Amino acid sequence: MEKAIIGKKVGMTQIFSEAGKVVPVTLVEAGPCVVVQKKTEEKDGYTAVQLGFQDVPERKLTKPELGHLKKAGEGVSKKVLKEFRLDNAAELNVGDEIKADTFAEGDHVDVTGISKGHGYQGVVKRHGAARLKESHGTGPVHRHAGSMGSSADPSRIFKGKIGAGQMGNEQVTVLNLDVVKVDTELNLIALRGAIPGPKGGIVEIRSTVKNIVEAKGPAAAASVNPQKASARVNPQKASARNK
């Protein structure tokens, strides 16, 4: 089922699994979110809900924003508003709350956020371009992009050419992260791995678009053909010694 929530990135830490292995996780303060608007098939042509997250004083909102939020009830003033097309959108009503327990341990999610901004950078830092030699005759241009124009034909630079420019500060989505743990009391969700954005950045967590294929057991995955590389075990590898 399609599920979603808005959250704030707290930071990274590590927890131990039941097997005693260290799992790097990112903590997200997910919700509580309030349904501030409901889109219906009859009125809008599609079914969706608009969620509000993070309380903000009314004096910091414009009059149109206040009028929009007052339809969700008195005292509802949210800083972040995002719309989601959920499977159960028809069952939700304006004023309902969505909390971290929407997701459970073992779920697979996609996380969308704004990546850290690094300002205006050159081609070496932004794209990993090679530097010029620093021997005699190069001059003070060893980190420049170098020649990129063509001759008479086509007499232009093709689109997509790497160059200097704004680095970061763009929307990034990380697909198929595992929900390692959910703390309903603190409204925290622990996700395996890293997610985009700085600490305190706003992120969207939704059910993954990937098709998750459940493993049928180690016996089904193991190869029985000794001629295949997957069946040959190298005793020098740490993965073989730890079995």
Short mmCIF file of C-alpha atoms in Angstrom, two decimals:
data_model
loop_
_atom_site.label_atom_id
_atom_site.label_comp_id
_atom_site.label_asym_id
_atom_site.label_seq_id
_atom_site.Cartn_x
_atom_site.Cartn_y
_atom_site.Cartn_z
CA MET A 1 0.00 0.00 0.00
CA GLU A 2 1.21 3.50 -0.87
CA LYS A 3 2.18 5.30 2.34
CA ALA A 4 3.90 8.65 2.90
CA ILE A 5 4.91 11.11 5.59
CA ILE A 6 6.92 14.34 5.93
CA GLY A 7 9.87 14.44 8.30
CA LYS A 8 12.97 16.30 9.43
CA LYS A 9 16.46 14.81 9.21
CA VAL A 10 17.97 14.53 12.69
CA GLY A 11 21.35 13.00 11.82
CA MET A 12 23.20 9.71 11.48
CA THR A 13 24.09 7.14 14.10
CA GLN A 14 24.52 3.38 14.33
CA ILE A 15 22.57 0.59 15.95
CA PHE A 16 23.25 -3.10 16.42
CA SER A 17 21.19 -5.79 14.73
CA GLU A 18 20.08 -8.99 16.41
CA ALA A 19 23.08 -10.72 14.84
CA GLY A 20 25.40 -8.21 16.55
CA LYS A 21 26.36 -6.36 13.37
CA VAL A 22 26.63 -2.56 13.21
CA VAL A 23 24.00 -0.92 10.99
CA PRO A 24 24.54 2.74 9.95
CA VAL A 25 21.19 4.55 10.11
CA THR A 26 19.76 8.02 9.59
CA LEU A 27 17.19 9.21 12.12
CA VAL A 28 14.20 11.12 10.79
CA GLU A 29 11.66 12.90 12.98
CA ALA A 30 8.60 11.81 11.00
CA GLY A 31 5.39 13.70 11.71
CA PRO A 32 2.98 14.08 13.21
CA CYS A 33 1.44 15.39 10.00
CA VAL A 34 -2.08 16.79 9.67
CA VAL A 35 -4.32 16.37 6.63
CA VAL A 36 -5.03 19.99 5.66
CA GLN A 37 -6.71 19.36 2.30
CA LYS A 38 -8.35 16.47 0.48
CA LYS A 39 -8.54 16.17 -3.31
CA THR A 40 -11.38 14.09 -4.74
CA GLU A 41 -12.08 12.55 -8.13
CA GLU A 42 -15.35 14.45 -8.51
CA LYS A 43 -13.99 17.91 -7.72
CA ASP A 44 -10.32 17.78 -8.74
CA GLY A 45 -10.12 14.83 -11.14
CA TYR A 46 -7.84 12.77 -8.90
CA THR A 47 -7.60 11.53 -5.33
CA ALA A 48 -4.90 12.87 -3.01
CA VAL A 49 -4.28 14.48 0.36
CA GLN A 50 -2.19 17.47 1.35
CA LEU A 51 -0.20 17.00 4.55
CA GLY A 52 1.08 19.74 6.83
CA PHE A 53 4.20 19.40 8.96
CA GLN A 54 6.05 21.51 11.55
CA ASP A 55 4.15 24.05 13.64
CA VAL A 56 4.80 27.71 12.93
CA PRO A 57 3.42 30.90 14.56
CA GLU A 58 0.47 32.38 12.67
CA ARG A 59 2.27 35.75 12.43
CA LYS A 60 4.81 34.12 10.09
CA LEU A 61 2.14 33.02 7.61
CA THR A 62 0.50 35.07 4.90
CA LYS A 63 -3.25 35.68 4.85
CA PRO A 64 -3.84 33.24 1.97
CA GLU A 65 -1.90 30.56 3.87
CA LEU A 66 -3.88 31.22 7.04
CA GLY A 67 -7.17 31.00 5.17
CA HIS A 68 -6.13 27.74 3.58
CA LEU A 69 -5.03 26.17 6.88
CA LYS A 70 -8.08 27.30 8.86
CA LYS A 71 -10.19 24.96 6.74
CA ALA A 72 -8.37 22.12 8.52
CA GLY A 73 -9.48 23.43 11.93
CA GLU A 74 -8.63 26.09 14.45
CA GLY A 75 -5.03 26.26 15.62
CA VAL A 76 -3.65 24.39 12.62
CA SER A 77 -0.67 26.39 11.33
CA LYS A 78 1.93 24.32 9.48
CA LYS A 79 5.14 25.44 7.83
CA VAL A 80 5.55 22.64 5.26
CA LEU A 81 2.75 21.51 2.94
CA LYS A 82 3.13 18.61 0.51
CA GLU A 83 0.64 16.60 -1.51
CA PHE A 84 0.62 12.81 -1.81
CA ARG A 85 -1.49 10.42 -3.88
CA LEU A 86 -2.03 7.70 -1.30
CA ASP A 87 -3.95 4.47 -1.76
CA ASN A 88 -6.09 5.25 1.29
CA ALA A 89 -6.56 8.94 0.46
CA ALA A 90 -10.32 8.44 0.10
CA GLU A 91 -10.49 7.13 3.69
CA LEU A 92 -8.61 10.09 5.20
CA ASN A 93 -10.41 13.25 6.26
CA VAL A 94 -9.25 16.83 6.85
CA GLY A 95 -7.82 17.08 10.37
CA ASP A 96 -6.62 13.47 10.59
CA GLU A 97 -3.09 12.87 11.92
CA ILE A 98 -0.45 10.69 10.32
CA LYS A 99 2.33 9.57 12.64
CA ALA A 100 5.56 7.58 12.41
CA ASP A 101 3.73 4.30 13.05
CA THR A 102 2.46 4.54 9.46
CA PHE A 103 5.66 2.68 8.59
CA ALA A 104 6.89 -0.50 10.23
CA GLU A 105 10.21 -2.23 10.60
CA GLY A 106 11.16 -3.99 7.37
CA ASP A 107 9.37 -1.58 5.01
CA HIS A 108 11.18 -0.32 1.91
CA VAL A 109 10.94 3.42 1.27
CA ASP A 110 12.12 6.18 -1.05
CA VAL A 111 13.40 9.40 0.55
CA THR A 112 13.34 12.77 -1.24
CA GLY A 113 15.15 15.86 0.02
CA ILE A 114 17.22 18.87 -1.01
CA SER A 115 20.93 18.06 -1.13
CA LYS A 116 23.54 20.17 0.63
CA GLY A 117 24.50 23.29 -1.31
CA HIS A 118 28.20 23.75 -2.12
CA GLY A 119 27.98 27.08 -3.91
CA TYR A 120 29.54 27.84 -7.30
CA GLN A 121 32.27 25.30 -8.04
CA GLY A 122 34.62 24.55 -10.91
CA VAL A 123 34.82 21.43 -13.08
CA VAL A 124 37.44 19.72 -10.89
CA LYS A 125 35.31 19.66 -7.75
CA ARG A 126 31.90 19.56 -9.44
CA HIS A 127 32.56 16.85 -12.04
CA GLY A 128 35.92 15.35 -11.07
CA ALA A 129 37.70 16.70 -14.15
CA ALA A 130 41.47 16.24 -14.45
CA ARG A 131 43.81 19.09 -13.63
CA LEU A 132 46.29 20.42 -16.15
CA LYS A 133 50.01 19.78 -15.71
CA GLU A 134 51.87 22.23 -13.50
CA SER A 135 55.11 22.12 -15.46
CA HIS A 136 56.64 24.99 -17.45
CA GLY A 137 54.26 26.86 -19.69
CA THR A 138 50.93 25.85 -18.14
CA GLY A 139 50.38 29.14 -16.37
CA PRO A 140 47.96 29.76 -13.47
CA VAL A 141 45.12 27.80 -15.10
CA HIS A 142 45.79 24.27 -13.84
CA ARG A 143 42.20 23.91 -12.53
CA HIS A 144 40.48 25.48 -15.55
CA ALA A 145 38.22 23.51 -17.87
CA GLY A 146 40.47 23.96 -20.88
CA SER A 147 39.42 24.18 -24.51
CA MET A 148 35.89 22.95 -25.23
CA GLY A 149 34.82 24.74 -28.41
CA SER A 150 34.62 23.03 -31.78
CA SER A 151 35.98 24.24 -35.09
CA ALA A 152 33.88 25.40 -38.06
CA ASP A 153 31.57 22.44 -37.70
CA PRO A 154 29.46 22.37 -35.51
CA SER A 155 30.83 25.69 -34.14
CA ARG A 156 29.04 25.25 -30.83
CA ILE A 157 29.16 23.32 -27.57
CA PHE A 158 26.73 20.43 -27.25
CA LYS A 159 24.25 20.37 -24.40
CA GLY A 160 25.38 18.41 -21.37
CA LYS A 161 28.99 19.52 -21.50
CA ILE A 162 30.47 19.55 -18.01
CA GLY A 163 31.35 22.96 -16.68
CA ALA A 164 31.49 25.18 -13.65
CA GLY A 165 28.24 26.08 -11.92
CA GLN A 166 25.97 25.65 -8.92
CA MET A 167 26.81 22.45 -7.04
CA GLY A 168 24.24 20.74 -4.84
CA ASN A 169 21.07 22.40 -3.53
CA GLU A 170 18.87 20.28 -5.78
CA GLN A 171 16.16 17.70 -5.22
CA VAL A 172 17.56 14.21 -4.76
CA THR A 173 15.69 10.93 -4.23
CA VAL A 174 17.34 7.87 -2.71
CA LEU A 175 15.50 4.67 -3.63
CA ASN A 176 14.79 1.51 -1.70
CA LEU A 177 16.03 2.17 1.85
CA ASP A 178 15.14 -0.20 4.68
CA VAL A 179 13.19 0.93 7.73
CA VAL A 180 15.33 -0.49 10.53
CA LYS A 181 13.38 0.78 13.54
CA VAL A 182 10.32 2.91 14.38
CA ASP A 183 9.99 4.78 17.70
CA THR A 184 6.34 5.78 18.08
CA GLU A 185 6.91 7.71 21.32
CA LEU A 186 9.55 10.04 19.85
CA ASN A 187 8.14 9.92 16.27
CA LEU A 188 11.49 8.69 14.95
CA ILE A 189 12.18 6.44 11.97
CA ALA A 190 15.62 4.87 11.56
CA LEU A 191 16.54 4.31 7.88
CA ARG A 192 19.49 2.20 6.78
CA GLY A 193 22.12 4.35 5.07
CA ALA A 194 22.32 8.05 4.20
CA ILE A 195 19.66 10.40 2.89
CA PRO A 196 20.05 13.77 1.11
CA GLY A 197 20.20 17.10 2.89
CA PRO A 198 21.75 18.65 6.00
CA LYS A 199 20.68 18.07 9.58
CA GLY A 200 17.30 19.71 10.07
CA GLY A 201 16.43 19.39 6.37
CA ILE A 202 12.88 18.51 5.34
CA VAL A 203 12.45 15.11 3.64
CA GLU A 204 9.59 13.09 2.20
CA ILE A 205 9.33 9.39 3.02
CA ARG A 206 7.10 7.26 0.83
CA SER A 207 6.71 3.63 -0.14
CA THR A 208 9.32 2.60 -2.68
CA VAL A 209 8.52 2.37 -6.37
CA LYS A 210 10.88 -0.58 -6.69
CA ASN A 211 9.52 -4.09 -7.06
CA ILE A 212 10.84 -5.96 -4.02
CA VAL A 213 11.55 -9.63 -4.72
CA GLU A 214 11.67 -11.63 -1.53
CA ALA A 215 14.45 -14.21 -1.29
CA LYS A 216 13.27 -17.81 -1.24
CA GLY A 217 16.05 -19.02 1.04
CA PRO A 218 19.79 -19.59 0.80
CA ALA A 219 19.36 -22.95 -0.85
CA ALA A 220 17.56 -21.44 -3.84
CA ALA A 221 20.21 -18.76 -4.33
CA ALA A 222 23.23 -21.04 -4.08
CA SER A 223 24.64 -22.49 -7.28
CA VAL A 224 25.14 -26.25 -7.52
CA ASN A 225 27.32 -26.09 -10.62
CA PRO A 226 30.99 -26.35 -9.51
CA GLN A 227 32.09 -24.82 -12.81
CA LYS A 228 30.42 -21.50 -11.96
CA ALA A 229 32.33 -18.86 -10.10
CA SER A 230 29.41 -18.41 -7.69
CA ALA A 231 29.85 -22.01 -6.52
CA ARG A 232 33.61 -21.86 -5.99
CA VAL A 233 34.60 -20.65 -2.54
CA ASN A 234 37.88 -18.81 -2.06
CA PRO A 235 39.18 -19.63 1.45
CA GLN A 236 41.35 -16.49 1.35
CA LYS A 237 38.31 -14.22 1.40
CA ALA A 238 37.02 -12.97 4.73
CA SER A 239 33.45 -13.74 3.68
CA ALA A 240 34.37 -17.43 3.37
CA ARG A 241 36.29 -17.54 6.67
CA ASN A 242 33.41 -16.04 8.60
CA LYS A 243 30.94 -18.73 7.56
#
